[in-house]
Short mmCIF file of C-alpha atoms in Angstrom, two decimals:
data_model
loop_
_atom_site.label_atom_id
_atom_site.label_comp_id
_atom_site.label_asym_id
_atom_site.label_seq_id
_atom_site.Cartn_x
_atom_site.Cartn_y
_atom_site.Cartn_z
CA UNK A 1 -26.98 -52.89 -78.90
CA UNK A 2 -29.80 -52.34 -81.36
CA UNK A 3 -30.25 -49.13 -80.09
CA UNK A 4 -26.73 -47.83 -80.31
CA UNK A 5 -26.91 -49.04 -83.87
CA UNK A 6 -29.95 -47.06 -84.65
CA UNK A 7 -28.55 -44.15 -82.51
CA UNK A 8 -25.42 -44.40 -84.93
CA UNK A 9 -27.53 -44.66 -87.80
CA UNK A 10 -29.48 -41.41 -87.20
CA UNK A 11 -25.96 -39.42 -86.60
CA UNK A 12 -24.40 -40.68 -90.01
CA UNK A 13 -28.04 -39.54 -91.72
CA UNK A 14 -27.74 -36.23 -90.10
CA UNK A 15 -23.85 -35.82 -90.87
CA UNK A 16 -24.79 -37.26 -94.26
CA UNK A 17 -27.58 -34.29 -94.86
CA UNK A 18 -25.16 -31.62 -93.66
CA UNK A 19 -21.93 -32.57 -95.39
CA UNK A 20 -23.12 -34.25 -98.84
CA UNK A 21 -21.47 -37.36 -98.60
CA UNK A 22 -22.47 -41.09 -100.29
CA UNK A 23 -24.45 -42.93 -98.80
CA UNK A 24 -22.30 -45.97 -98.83
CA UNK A 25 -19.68 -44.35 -97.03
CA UNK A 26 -21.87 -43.12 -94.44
CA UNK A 27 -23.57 -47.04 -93.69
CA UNK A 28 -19.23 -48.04 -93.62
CA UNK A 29 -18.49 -45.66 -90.73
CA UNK A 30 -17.57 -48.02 -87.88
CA UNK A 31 -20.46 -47.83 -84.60
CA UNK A 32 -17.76 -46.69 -81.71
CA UNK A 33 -16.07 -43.59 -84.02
CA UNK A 34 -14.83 -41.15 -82.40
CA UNK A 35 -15.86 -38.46 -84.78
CA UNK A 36 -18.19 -35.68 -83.41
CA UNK A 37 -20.66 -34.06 -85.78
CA UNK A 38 -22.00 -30.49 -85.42
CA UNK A 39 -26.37 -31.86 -85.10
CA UNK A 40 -25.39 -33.68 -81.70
CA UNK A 41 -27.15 -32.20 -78.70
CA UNK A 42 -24.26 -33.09 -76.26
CA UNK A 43 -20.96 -32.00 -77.36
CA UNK A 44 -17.92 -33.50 -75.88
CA UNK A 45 -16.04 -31.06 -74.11
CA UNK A 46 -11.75 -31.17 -74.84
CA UNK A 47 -8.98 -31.86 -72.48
CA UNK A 48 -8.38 -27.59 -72.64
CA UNK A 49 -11.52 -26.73 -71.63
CA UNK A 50 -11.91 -28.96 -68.95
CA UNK A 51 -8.44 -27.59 -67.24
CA UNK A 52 -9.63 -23.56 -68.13
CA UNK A 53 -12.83 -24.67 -66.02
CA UNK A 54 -10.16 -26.35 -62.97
CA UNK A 55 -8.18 -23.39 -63.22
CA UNK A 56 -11.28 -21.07 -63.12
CA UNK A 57 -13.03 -22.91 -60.13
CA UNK A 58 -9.48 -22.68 -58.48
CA UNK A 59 -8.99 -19.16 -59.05
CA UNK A 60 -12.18 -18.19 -57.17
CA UNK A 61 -11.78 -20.64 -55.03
CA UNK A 62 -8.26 -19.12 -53.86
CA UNK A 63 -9.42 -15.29 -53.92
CA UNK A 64 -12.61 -16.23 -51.81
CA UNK A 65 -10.36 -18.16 -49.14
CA UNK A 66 -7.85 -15.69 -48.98
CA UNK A 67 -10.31 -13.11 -48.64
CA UNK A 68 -12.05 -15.09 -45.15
CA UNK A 69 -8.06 -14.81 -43.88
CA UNK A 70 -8.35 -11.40 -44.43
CA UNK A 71 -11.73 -11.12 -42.63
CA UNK A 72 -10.20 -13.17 -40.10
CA UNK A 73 -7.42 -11.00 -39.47
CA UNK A 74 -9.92 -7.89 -39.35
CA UNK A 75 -11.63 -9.83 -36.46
CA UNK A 76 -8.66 -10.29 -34.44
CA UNK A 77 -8.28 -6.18 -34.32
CA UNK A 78 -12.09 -6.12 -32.86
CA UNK A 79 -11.26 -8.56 -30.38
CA UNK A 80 -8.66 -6.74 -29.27
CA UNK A 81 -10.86 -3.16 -28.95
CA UNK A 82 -14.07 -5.12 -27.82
CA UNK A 83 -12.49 -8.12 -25.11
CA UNK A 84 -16.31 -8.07 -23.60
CA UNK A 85 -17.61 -9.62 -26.67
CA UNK A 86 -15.09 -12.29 -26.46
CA UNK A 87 -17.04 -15.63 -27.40
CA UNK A 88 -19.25 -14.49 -30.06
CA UNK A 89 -15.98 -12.82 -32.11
CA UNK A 90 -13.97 -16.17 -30.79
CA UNK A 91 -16.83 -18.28 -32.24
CA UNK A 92 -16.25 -16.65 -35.55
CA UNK A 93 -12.96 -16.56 -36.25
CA UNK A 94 -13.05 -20.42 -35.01
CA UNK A 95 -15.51 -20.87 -38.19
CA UNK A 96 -13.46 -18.93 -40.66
CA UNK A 97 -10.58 -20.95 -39.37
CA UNK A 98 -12.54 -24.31 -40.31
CA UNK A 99 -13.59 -22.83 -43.43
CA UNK A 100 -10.01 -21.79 -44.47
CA UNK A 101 -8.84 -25.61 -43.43
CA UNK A 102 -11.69 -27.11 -45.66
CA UNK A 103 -10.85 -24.63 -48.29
CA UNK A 104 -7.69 -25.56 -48.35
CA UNK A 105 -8.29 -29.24 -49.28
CA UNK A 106 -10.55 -28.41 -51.76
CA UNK A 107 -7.44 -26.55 -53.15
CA UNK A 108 -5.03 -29.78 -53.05
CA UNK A 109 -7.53 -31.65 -54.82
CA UNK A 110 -7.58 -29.01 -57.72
CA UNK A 111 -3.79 -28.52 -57.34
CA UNK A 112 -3.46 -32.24 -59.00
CA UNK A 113 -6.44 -31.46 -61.47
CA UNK A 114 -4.00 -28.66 -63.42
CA UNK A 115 -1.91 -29.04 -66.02
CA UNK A 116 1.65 -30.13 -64.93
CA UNK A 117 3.44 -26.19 -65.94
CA UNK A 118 0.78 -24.40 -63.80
CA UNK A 119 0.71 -27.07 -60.96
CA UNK A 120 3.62 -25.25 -58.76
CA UNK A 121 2.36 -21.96 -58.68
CA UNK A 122 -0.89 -23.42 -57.42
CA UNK A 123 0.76 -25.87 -55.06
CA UNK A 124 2.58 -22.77 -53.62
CA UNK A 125 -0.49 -20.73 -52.97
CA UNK A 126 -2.31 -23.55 -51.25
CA UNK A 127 0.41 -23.95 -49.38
CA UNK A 128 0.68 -20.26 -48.48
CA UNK A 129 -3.36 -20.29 -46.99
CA UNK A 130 -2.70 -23.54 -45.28
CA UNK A 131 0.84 -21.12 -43.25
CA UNK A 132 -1.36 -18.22 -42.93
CA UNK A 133 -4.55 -20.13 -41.38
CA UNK A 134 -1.98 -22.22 -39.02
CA UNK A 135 -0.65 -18.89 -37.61
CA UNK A 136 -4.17 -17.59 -37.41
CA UNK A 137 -5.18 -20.71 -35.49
CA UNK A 138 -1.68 -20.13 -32.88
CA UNK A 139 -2.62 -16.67 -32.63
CA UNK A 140 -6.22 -17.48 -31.45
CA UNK A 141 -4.93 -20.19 -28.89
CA UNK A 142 -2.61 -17.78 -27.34
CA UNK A 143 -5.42 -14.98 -26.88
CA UNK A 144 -7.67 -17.44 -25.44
CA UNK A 145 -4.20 -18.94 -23.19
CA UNK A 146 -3.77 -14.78 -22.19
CA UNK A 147 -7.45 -14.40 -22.06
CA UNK A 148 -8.05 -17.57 -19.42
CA UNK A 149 -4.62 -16.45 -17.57
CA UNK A 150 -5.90 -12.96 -16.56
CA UNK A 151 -9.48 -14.18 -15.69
CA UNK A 152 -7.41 -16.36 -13.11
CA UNK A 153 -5.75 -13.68 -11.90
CA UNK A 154 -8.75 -11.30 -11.65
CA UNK A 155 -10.47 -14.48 -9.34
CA UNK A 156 -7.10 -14.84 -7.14
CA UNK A 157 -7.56 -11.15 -6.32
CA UNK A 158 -10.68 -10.96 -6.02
CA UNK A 159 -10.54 -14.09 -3.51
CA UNK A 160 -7.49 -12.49 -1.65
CA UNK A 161 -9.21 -9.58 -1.28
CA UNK A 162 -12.59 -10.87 0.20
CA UNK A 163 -10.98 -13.13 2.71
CA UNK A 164 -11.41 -12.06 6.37
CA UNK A 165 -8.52 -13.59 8.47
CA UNK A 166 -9.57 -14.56 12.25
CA UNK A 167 -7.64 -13.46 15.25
CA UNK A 168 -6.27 -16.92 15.42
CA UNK A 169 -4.85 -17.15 12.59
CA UNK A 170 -2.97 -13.14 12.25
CA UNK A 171 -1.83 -14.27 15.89
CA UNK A 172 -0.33 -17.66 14.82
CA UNK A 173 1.42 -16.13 11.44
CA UNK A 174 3.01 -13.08 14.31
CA UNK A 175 4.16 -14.94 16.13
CA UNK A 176 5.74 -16.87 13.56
CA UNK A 177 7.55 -14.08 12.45
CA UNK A 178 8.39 -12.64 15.79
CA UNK A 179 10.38 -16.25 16.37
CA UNK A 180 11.79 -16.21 13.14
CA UNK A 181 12.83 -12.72 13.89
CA UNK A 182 14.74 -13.52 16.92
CA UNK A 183 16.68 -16.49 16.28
CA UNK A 184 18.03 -14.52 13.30
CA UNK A 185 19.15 -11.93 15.76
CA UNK A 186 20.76 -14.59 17.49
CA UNK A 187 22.56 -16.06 14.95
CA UNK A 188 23.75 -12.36 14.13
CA UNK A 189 24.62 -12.17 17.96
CA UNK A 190 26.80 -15.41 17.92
CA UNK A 191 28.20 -14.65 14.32
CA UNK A 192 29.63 -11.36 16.33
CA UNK A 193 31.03 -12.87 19.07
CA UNK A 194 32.87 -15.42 16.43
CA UNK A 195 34.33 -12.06 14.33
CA UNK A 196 35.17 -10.82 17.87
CA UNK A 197 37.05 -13.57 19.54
CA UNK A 198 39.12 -14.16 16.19
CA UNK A 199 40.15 -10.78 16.48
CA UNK A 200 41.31 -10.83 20.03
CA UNK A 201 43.16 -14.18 18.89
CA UNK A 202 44.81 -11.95 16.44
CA UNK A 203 45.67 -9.62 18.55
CA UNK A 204 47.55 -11.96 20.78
CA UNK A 205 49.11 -13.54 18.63
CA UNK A 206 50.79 -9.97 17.24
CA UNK A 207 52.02 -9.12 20.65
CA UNK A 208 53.40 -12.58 21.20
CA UNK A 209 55.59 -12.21 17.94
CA UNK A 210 56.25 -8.91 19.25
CA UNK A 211 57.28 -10.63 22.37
CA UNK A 212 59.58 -12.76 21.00
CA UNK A 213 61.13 -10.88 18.58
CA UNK A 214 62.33 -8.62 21.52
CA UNK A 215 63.63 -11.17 23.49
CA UNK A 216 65.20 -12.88 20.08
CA UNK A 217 66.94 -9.31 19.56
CA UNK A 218 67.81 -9.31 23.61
CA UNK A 219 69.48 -12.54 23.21
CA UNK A 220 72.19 -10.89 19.99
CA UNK A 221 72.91 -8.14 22.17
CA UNK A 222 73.90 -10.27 25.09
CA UNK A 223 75.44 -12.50 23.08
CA UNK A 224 77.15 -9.65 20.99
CA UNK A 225 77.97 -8.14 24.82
CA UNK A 226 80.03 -11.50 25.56
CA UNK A 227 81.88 -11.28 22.71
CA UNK A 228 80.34 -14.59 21.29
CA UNK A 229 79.48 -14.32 17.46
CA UNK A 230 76.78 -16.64 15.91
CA UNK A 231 79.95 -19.18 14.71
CA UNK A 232 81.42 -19.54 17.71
CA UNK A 233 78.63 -20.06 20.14
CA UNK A 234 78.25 -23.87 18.33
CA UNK A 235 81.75 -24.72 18.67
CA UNK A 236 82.01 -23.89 22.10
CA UNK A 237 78.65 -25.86 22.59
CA UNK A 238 79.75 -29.07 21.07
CA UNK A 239 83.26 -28.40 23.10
CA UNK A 240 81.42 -28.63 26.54
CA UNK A 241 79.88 -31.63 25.34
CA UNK A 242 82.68 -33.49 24.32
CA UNK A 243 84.26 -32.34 28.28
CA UNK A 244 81.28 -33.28 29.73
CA UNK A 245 81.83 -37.03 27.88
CA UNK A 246 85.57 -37.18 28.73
CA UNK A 247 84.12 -36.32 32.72
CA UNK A 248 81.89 -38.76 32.17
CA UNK A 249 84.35 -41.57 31.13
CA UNK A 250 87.22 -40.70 33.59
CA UNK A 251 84.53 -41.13 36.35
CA UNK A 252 83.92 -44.67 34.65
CA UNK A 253 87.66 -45.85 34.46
CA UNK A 254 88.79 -47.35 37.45
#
Protein backbone atom coordinates (compact mmCIF):
# COMPACT_ATOMS: atom_id res chain seq x y z
CA UNK A 1 0.00 0.00 0.00
CA UNK A 2 2.88 2.31 0.77
CA UNK A 3 4.12 1.79 -2.45
CA UNK A 4 1.04 2.55 -4.47
CA UNK A 5 0.94 5.71 -2.43
CA UNK A 6 4.40 6.71 -3.36
CA UNK A 7 3.75 5.41 -6.96
CA UNK A 8 0.68 7.93 -6.90
CA UNK A 9 2.69 10.50 -5.44
CA UNK A 10 5.39 10.53 -8.17
CA UNK A 11 2.48 10.66 -11.03
CA UNK A 12 0.68 13.79 -9.41
CA UNK A 13 4.50 15.45 -9.18
CA UNK A 14 5.03 14.67 -12.76
CA UNK A 15 1.38 15.78 -13.90
CA UNK A 16 1.96 18.67 -11.50
CA UNK A 17 5.41 19.75 -13.47
CA UNK A 18 3.73 19.37 -16.86
CA UNK A 19 0.38 21.05 -16.33
CA UNK A 20 1.14 23.93 -13.62
CA UNK A 21 -1.24 23.09 -11.16
CA UNK A 22 -1.19 23.80 -7.01
CA UNK A 23 0.24 21.78 -5.16
CA UNK A 24 -2.60 21.26 -2.81
CA UNK A 25 -4.75 20.07 -5.41
CA UNK A 26 -2.35 17.70 -6.66
CA UNK A 27 -1.69 15.94 -2.74
CA UNK A 28 -6.14 15.94 -2.88
CA UNK A 29 -6.28 13.74 -5.98
CA UNK A 30 -7.80 10.50 -4.68
CA UNK A 31 -4.99 7.15 -4.96
CA UNK A 32 -7.34 4.80 -7.38
CA UNK A 33 -8.17 7.88 -10.14
CA UNK A 34 -8.77 6.96 -13.13
CA UNK A 35 -7.07 9.82 -14.83
CA UNK A 36 -4.13 8.97 -17.21
CA UNK A 37 -1.31 11.48 -17.56
CA UNK A 38 0.88 11.86 -20.68
CA UNK A 39 4.76 10.92 -18.41
CA UNK A 40 3.32 7.27 -17.75
CA UNK A 41 5.37 4.58 -19.45
CA UNK A 42 2.33 2.21 -19.90
CA UNK A 43 -0.58 3.76 -21.45
CA UNK A 44 -3.91 2.19 -21.15
CA UNK A 45 -5.14 1.16 -24.32
CA UNK A 46 -9.31 2.15 -25.08
CA UNK A 47 -12.18 -0.11 -25.67
CA UNK A 48 -11.69 1.08 -29.79
CA UNK A 49 -8.44 0.08 -30.08
CA UNK A 50 -8.65 -3.07 -28.54
CA UNK A 51 -11.68 -4.16 -31.08
CA UNK A 52 -9.51 -2.45 -34.36
CA UNK A 53 -6.71 -4.97 -33.05
CA UNK A 54 -9.75 -8.14 -32.86
CA UNK A 55 -10.91 -7.08 -36.06
CA UNK A 56 -7.33 -6.85 -37.52
CA UNK A 57 -6.13 -10.30 -36.08
CA UNK A 58 -9.52 -11.60 -37.56
CA UNK A 59 -9.10 -10.20 -40.84
CA UNK A 60 -5.79 -12.02 -41.45
CA UNK A 61 -6.81 -14.64 -39.75
CA UNK A 62 -9.85 -15.17 -42.32
CA UNK A 63 -7.76 -14.31 -45.62
CA UNK A 64 -4.93 -16.79 -44.47
CA UNK A 65 -7.62 -19.68 -43.86
CA UNK A 66 -9.43 -19.08 -46.82
CA UNK A 67 -6.40 -18.99 -48.73
CA UNK A 68 -5.25 -22.95 -47.29
CA UNK A 69 -9.05 -23.85 -48.83
CA UNK A 70 -7.91 -22.54 -51.83
CA UNK A 71 -4.58 -24.46 -51.70
CA UNK A 72 -6.60 -27.28 -50.77
CA UNK A 73 -8.75 -27.19 -53.63
CA UNK A 74 -5.55 -26.76 -55.98
CA UNK A 75 -4.41 -30.14 -54.43
CA UNK A 76 -7.42 -31.99 -55.21
CA UNK A 77 -6.75 -31.13 -59.20
CA UNK A 78 -3.06 -32.81 -58.69
CA UNK A 79 -4.51 -35.71 -57.19
CA UNK A 80 -6.58 -36.19 -59.80
CA UNK A 81 -3.55 -35.83 -62.71
CA UNK A 82 -0.94 -37.60 -60.37
CA UNK A 83 -3.26 -40.81 -58.58
CA UNK A 84 0.44 -42.54 -58.07
CA UNK A 85 1.33 -40.00 -55.55
CA UNK A 86 -1.78 -40.65 -53.71
CA UNK A 87 -0.72 -40.65 -49.87
CA UNK A 88 1.73 -37.96 -49.76
CA UNK A 89 -1.00 -35.36 -51.62
CA UNK A 90 -3.79 -37.27 -49.28
CA UNK A 91 -1.54 -36.55 -46.25
CA UNK A 92 -1.67 -32.93 -47.13
CA UNK A 93 -4.82 -32.00 -47.84
CA UNK A 94 -5.71 -34.10 -44.49
CA UNK A 95 -3.42 -31.29 -42.71
CA UNK A 96 -4.89 -28.30 -44.42
CA UNK A 97 -8.21 -29.82 -43.54
CA UNK A 98 -7.14 -29.82 -39.68
CA UNK A 99 -5.72 -26.53 -40.06
CA UNK A 100 -8.92 -25.02 -41.65
CA UNK A 101 -11.02 -26.84 -38.60
CA UNK A 102 -8.62 -25.21 -35.96
CA UNK A 103 -8.79 -22.03 -37.86
CA UNK A 104 -12.08 -21.97 -37.73
CA UNK A 105 -12.42 -21.96 -33.91
CA UNK A 106 -9.99 -19.52 -33.54
CA UNK A 107 -12.51 -17.52 -35.71
CA UNK A 108 -15.67 -18.20 -33.28
CA UNK A 109 -13.70 -17.10 -30.49
CA UNK A 110 -12.96 -13.67 -32.26
CA UNK A 111 -16.51 -13.66 -33.73
CA UNK A 112 -17.74 -12.89 -29.91
CA UNK A 113 -14.64 -10.52 -29.33
CA UNK A 114 -16.28 -7.81 -32.07
CA UNK A 115 -18.38 -5.23 -31.60
CA UNK A 116 -22.10 -6.29 -31.70
CA UNK A 117 -22.84 -4.28 -35.59
CA UNK A 118 -19.84 -6.12 -37.15
CA UNK A 119 -20.46 -9.50 -35.30
CA UNK A 120 -22.85 -11.01 -38.25
CA UNK A 121 -20.80 -10.42 -41.05
CA UNK A 122 -18.03 -12.20 -39.20
CA UNK A 123 -20.27 -14.94 -37.87
CA UNK A 124 -21.26 -15.49 -41.57
CA UNK A 125 -17.78 -15.87 -42.90
CA UNK A 126 -16.75 -18.31 -40.23
CA UNK A 127 -19.50 -20.03 -40.96
CA UNK A 128 -18.84 -20.03 -44.71
CA UNK A 129 -14.95 -21.77 -44.07
CA UNK A 130 -16.42 -24.13 -41.58
CA UNK A 131 -19.26 -25.30 -45.21
CA UNK A 132 -16.40 -25.09 -47.48
CA UNK A 133 -13.81 -27.25 -45.29
CA UNK A 134 -16.85 -29.85 -44.52
CA UNK A 135 -17.31 -30.36 -48.31
CA UNK A 136 -13.57 -30.49 -48.72
CA UNK A 137 -13.40 -33.15 -46.01
CA UNK A 138 -16.67 -35.31 -48.03
CA UNK A 139 -14.89 -34.81 -51.12
CA UNK A 140 -11.62 -36.39 -49.77
CA UNK A 141 -13.57 -39.42 -48.16
CA UNK A 142 -15.23 -40.21 -51.35
CA UNK A 143 -11.81 -40.19 -53.42
CA UNK A 144 -10.26 -42.32 -50.91
CA UNK A 145 -14.02 -44.61 -50.89
CA UNK A 146 -13.40 -44.59 -55.14
CA UNK A 147 -9.74 -44.88 -54.64
CA UNK A 148 -9.98 -48.22 -52.15
CA UNK A 149 -13.04 -49.52 -54.48
CA UNK A 150 -10.93 -49.78 -57.70
CA UNK A 151 -7.78 -51.15 -55.89
CA UNK A 152 -10.35 -54.01 -54.97
CA UNK A 153 -11.30 -54.45 -58.18
CA UNK A 154 -7.80 -54.35 -59.76
CA UNK A 155 -6.96 -57.45 -56.91
CA UNK A 156 -10.33 -59.43 -57.92
CA UNK A 157 -8.96 -59.41 -61.47
CA UNK A 158 -5.90 -59.87 -60.96
CA UNK A 159 -6.85 -63.02 -58.67
CA UNK A 160 -9.41 -64.24 -61.35
CA UNK A 161 -7.02 -64.04 -63.76
CA UNK A 162 -4.08 -66.02 -62.09
CA UNK A 163 -6.24 -68.86 -60.96
CA UNK A 164 -5.59 -72.20 -62.75
CA UNK A 165 -8.79 -74.38 -62.52
CA UNK A 166 -8.05 -78.35 -62.27
CA UNK A 167 -9.67 -80.87 -64.49
CA UNK A 168 -11.87 -81.75 -61.61
CA UNK A 169 -13.27 -78.95 -61.06
CA UNK A 170 -14.09 -77.56 -65.21
CA UNK A 171 -15.51 -81.28 -65.29
CA UNK A 172 -17.80 -80.92 -62.21
CA UNK A 173 -19.07 -77.17 -63.26
CA UNK A 174 -19.87 -79.14 -67.20
CA UNK A 175 -21.47 -81.25 -66.17
CA UNK A 176 -23.47 -79.09 -64.12
CA UNK A 177 -24.50 -77.24 -66.92
CA UNK A 178 -24.99 -80.09 -69.28
CA UNK A 179 -27.83 -81.35 -66.51
CA UNK A 180 -29.15 -78.11 -66.10
CA UNK A 181 -29.28 -77.96 -69.82
CA UNK A 182 -31.36 -80.94 -70.26
CA UNK A 183 -33.98 -80.88 -67.79
CA UNK A 184 -34.76 -77.44 -69.25
CA UNK A 185 -35.21 -79.15 -72.54
CA UNK A 186 -37.47 -81.33 -70.85
CA UNK A 187 -39.55 -79.08 -69.30
CA UNK A 188 -39.76 -77.34 -72.86
CA UNK A 189 -40.59 -80.96 -74.17
CA UNK A 190 -43.51 -81.52 -71.64
CA UNK A 191 -44.65 -77.75 -71.84
CA UNK A 192 -45.22 -78.83 -75.75
CA UNK A 193 -46.98 -81.75 -75.34
CA UNK A 194 -49.38 -79.65 -72.75
CA UNK A 195 -49.93 -76.73 -75.75
CA UNK A 196 -50.46 -79.82 -77.98
CA UNK A 197 -52.98 -81.95 -76.25
CA UNK A 198 -55.11 -78.69 -75.39
CA UNK A 199 -55.26 -78.12 -78.89
CA UNK A 200 -56.43 -81.49 -79.98
CA UNK A 201 -59.05 -81.03 -77.00
CA UNK A 202 -60.05 -78.02 -78.91
CA UNK A 203 -60.33 -79.47 -81.81
CA UNK A 204 -62.76 -82.05 -80.61
CA UNK A 205 -64.64 -80.22 -78.98
CA UNK A 206 -65.36 -77.92 -82.40
CA UNK A 207 -66.36 -80.95 -84.33
CA UNK A 208 -68.57 -82.19 -81.54
CA UNK A 209 -70.57 -78.79 -81.64
CA UNK A 210 -70.39 -79.24 -85.22
CA UNK A 211 -71.85 -82.61 -84.60
CA UNK A 212 -74.60 -81.60 -82.82
CA UNK A 213 -75.60 -78.71 -84.38
CA UNK A 214 -76.22 -80.96 -87.50
CA UNK A 215 -78.14 -83.37 -85.89
CA UNK A 216 -80.05 -80.34 -83.85
CA UNK A 217 -80.84 -78.90 -87.50
CA UNK A 218 -81.72 -82.77 -88.69
CA UNK A 219 -84.15 -83.01 -85.96
CA UNK A 220 -86.32 -79.31 -87.39
CA UNK A 221 -86.35 -80.74 -90.68
CA UNK A 222 -87.87 -84.00 -89.62
CA UNK A 223 -89.90 -82.46 -87.41
CA UNK A 224 -90.81 -79.65 -90.00
CA UNK A 225 -91.26 -82.96 -92.54
CA UNK A 226 -94.12 -84.32 -90.06
CA UNK A 227 -95.82 -81.37 -90.03
CA UNK A 228 -95.15 -80.87 -86.20
CA UNK A 229 -94.22 -77.14 -85.32
CA UNK A 230 -92.18 -76.37 -82.11
CA UNK A 231 -95.87 -75.57 -80.21
CA UNK A 232 -97.42 -78.46 -80.94
CA UNK A 233 -94.86 -81.14 -80.37
CA UNK A 234 -95.44 -80.29 -76.26
CA UNK A 235 -99.05 -80.57 -76.39
CA UNK A 236 -99.11 -83.69 -78.06
CA UNK A 237 -96.36 -84.86 -75.51
CA UNK A 238 -98.22 -84.04 -72.39
CA UNK A 239 -101.48 -85.61 -74.37
CA UNK A 240 -99.78 -89.14 -74.55
CA UNK A 241 -99.04 -88.77 -71.06
CA UNK A 242 -102.21 -88.02 -69.74
CA UNK A 243 -103.49 -91.48 -72.16
CA UNK A 244 -100.85 -93.32 -70.90
CA UNK A 245 -102.31 -92.36 -67.07
CA UNK A 246 -105.97 -92.95 -68.04
CA UNK A 247 -104.39 -96.73 -69.46
CA UNK A 248 -102.85 -96.91 -66.50
CA UNK A 249 -105.92 -96.38 -64.20
CA UNK A 250 -108.50 -98.36 -66.31
CA UNK A 251 -106.03 -101.33 -65.92
CA UNK A 252 -106.32 -100.55 -62.04
CA UNK A 253 -110.24 -100.37 -61.78
CA UNK A 254 -111.73 -103.54 -61.37
Amino acid sequence: MNTLTEYTREVAASAVALHPVSVSSACSLPLFSFHQPDSLPFPIPSQEAGNASVSSVMEELYHKTNQMVQETSDLFHKLEKDPINYEETEKNIQSKINAITANCERLEVYVFKTPINQRPIAKMRCDQLKYDNKHIQAALTNYQRRRLQREREREERENLLSRRFGNDHTAITVDYTAQEKLSLENSHRNVDEMLHTGSHILDTLKYNRETLKGAHRRLIDLANTLGLSMLQYPLLKKGSHRTSIFCLVECLLP
